[in-house]
Amino acid sequence: MEDVNKQKTHKISISNRRTCNISGVSDVLSFDVKEVILETEMGMLMMKGTQLHVNRLTLEKGEIDIEGSIDSITYSEAVSGGKQNESILSKLFR
């Protein structure tokens, strides 16, 4: 059987700052109406905005669709992987 999951591609598509489709998502660390934090193939991604809603999440395919008013998207090289990295992550994004 082929090793299909070596490295997935990561892609973001934003339409009118209202809808966002993201591929290459490996985990959703947290989300609420003001902030979504994702682990992607290219590092941690933090999206800020207002009235953010996750419309579709398919971790098997690594895809997520988010709707709302998108204010910013920021990447970090931090990688989630346990309690030690959680403290680093919380320092980066809080």
Short mmCIF file of C-alpha atoms in Angstrom, two decimals:
data_model
loop_
_atom_site.label_atom_id
_atom_site.label_comp_id
_atom_site.label_asym_id
_atom_site.label_seq_id
_atom_site.Cartn_x
_atom_site.Cartn_y
_atom_site.Cartn_z
CA MET A 1 0.00 0.00 0.00
CA GLU A 2 1.27 3.50 -0.82
CA ASP A 3 2.35 5.92 1.86
CA VAL A 4 -0.03 8.72 0.89
CA ASN A 5 0.34 10.80 4.07
CA LYS A 6 4.04 11.75 3.83
CA GLN A 7 3.37 15.47 3.54
CA LYS A 8 0.03 16.90 2.58
CA THR A 9 -0.22 20.23 0.85
CA HIS A 10 -1.47 23.24 2.74
CA LYS A 11 -3.75 25.73 1.02
CA ILE A 12 -5.89 28.67 2.16
CA SER A 13 -8.67 30.20 0.11
CA ILE A 14 -10.40 33.33 1.47
CA SER A 15 -13.39 34.92 -0.20
CA ASN A 16 -14.31 38.52 0.70
CA ARG A 17 -12.88 38.08 4.22
CA ARG A 18 -16.10 36.16 5.05
CA THR A 19 -15.43 32.53 4.13
CA CYS A 20 -12.21 30.54 4.39
CA ASN A 21 -11.37 27.04 3.16
CA ILE A 22 -8.17 25.52 4.54
CA SER A 23 -6.51 22.22 3.59
CA GLY A 24 -3.54 20.54 5.23
CA VAL A 25 -5.09 20.75 8.70
CA SER A 26 -3.94 18.05 11.12
CA ASP A 27 -5.71 19.23 14.30
CA VAL A 28 -8.01 21.91 15.71
CA LEU A 29 -6.57 23.06 19.03
CA SER A 30 -9.26 25.58 19.94
CA PHE A 31 -11.99 27.67 18.43
CA ASP A 32 -14.54 30.23 19.50
CA VAL A 33 -16.31 33.18 17.85
CA LYS A 34 -13.16 35.36 18.01
CA GLU A 35 -10.26 32.95 17.42
CA VAL A 36 -9.46 29.62 15.74
CA ILE A 37 -6.13 27.85 16.36
CA LEU A 38 -5.17 25.05 13.98
CA GLU A 39 -2.20 22.75 13.57
CA THR A 40 -1.39 22.58 9.85
CA GLU A 41 1.25 20.92 7.67
CA MET A 42 3.10 24.27 7.60
CA GLY A 43 2.96 25.11 11.32
CA MET A 44 0.46 26.52 13.78
CA LEU A 45 -2.16 28.86 12.32
CA MET A 46 -4.16 31.37 14.33
CA MET A 47 -7.16 33.11 12.76
CA LYS A 48 -8.74 36.08 14.50
CA GLY A 49 -12.02 37.75 13.70
CA THR A 50 -15.60 38.12 14.83
CA GLN A 51 -18.52 35.69 14.60
CA LEU A 52 -16.22 32.88 13.43
CA HIS A 53 -17.98 29.55 12.91
CA VAL A 54 -16.59 26.21 11.78
CA ASN A 55 -18.97 25.05 9.06
CA ARG A 56 -17.18 21.86 8.05
CA LEU A 57 -14.32 19.89 9.58
CA THR A 58 -12.90 16.75 7.99
CA LEU A 59 -9.67 15.79 9.73
CA GLU A 60 -9.40 12.60 7.65
CA LYS A 61 -8.98 14.82 4.58
CA GLY A 62 -7.33 17.65 6.54
CA GLU A 63 -9.95 20.23 5.55
CA ILE A 64 -11.86 22.92 7.42
CA ASP A 65 -14.31 25.62 6.30
CA ILE A 66 -14.68 28.72 8.48
CA GLU A 67 -17.20 31.52 8.12
CA GLY A 68 -17.31 34.94 9.78
CA SER A 69 -15.50 38.26 9.63
CA ILE A 70 -11.78 37.42 9.26
CA ASP A 71 -9.40 40.05 10.66
CA SER A 72 -6.03 38.27 10.62
CA ILE A 73 -4.21 35.00 9.99
CA THR A 74 -0.88 34.35 11.69
CA TYR A 75 1.53 31.41 11.43
CA SER A 76 3.91 30.10 14.06
CA GLU A 77 6.55 27.38 13.76
CA ALA A 78 5.50 25.87 17.11
CA VAL A 79 4.24 22.30 16.86
CA SER A 80 1.67 20.84 19.21
CA GLY A 81 2.60 17.57 20.82
CA GLY A 82 1.75 17.36 24.47
CA LYS A 83 1.69 19.25 27.72
CA GLN A 84 5.18 20.70 27.30
CA ASN A 85 4.25 22.25 23.96
CA GLU A 86 0.88 23.40 25.28
CA SER A 87 2.60 25.85 27.61
CA ILE A 88 4.71 27.18 24.74
CA LEU A 89 1.63 27.44 22.56
CA SER A 90 -0.35 29.26 25.23
CA LYS A 91 2.49 31.76 25.63
CA LEU A 92 2.60 32.36 21.87
CA PHE A 93 -1.11 32.91 21.36
CA ARG A 94 -2.29 34.49 24.60
#
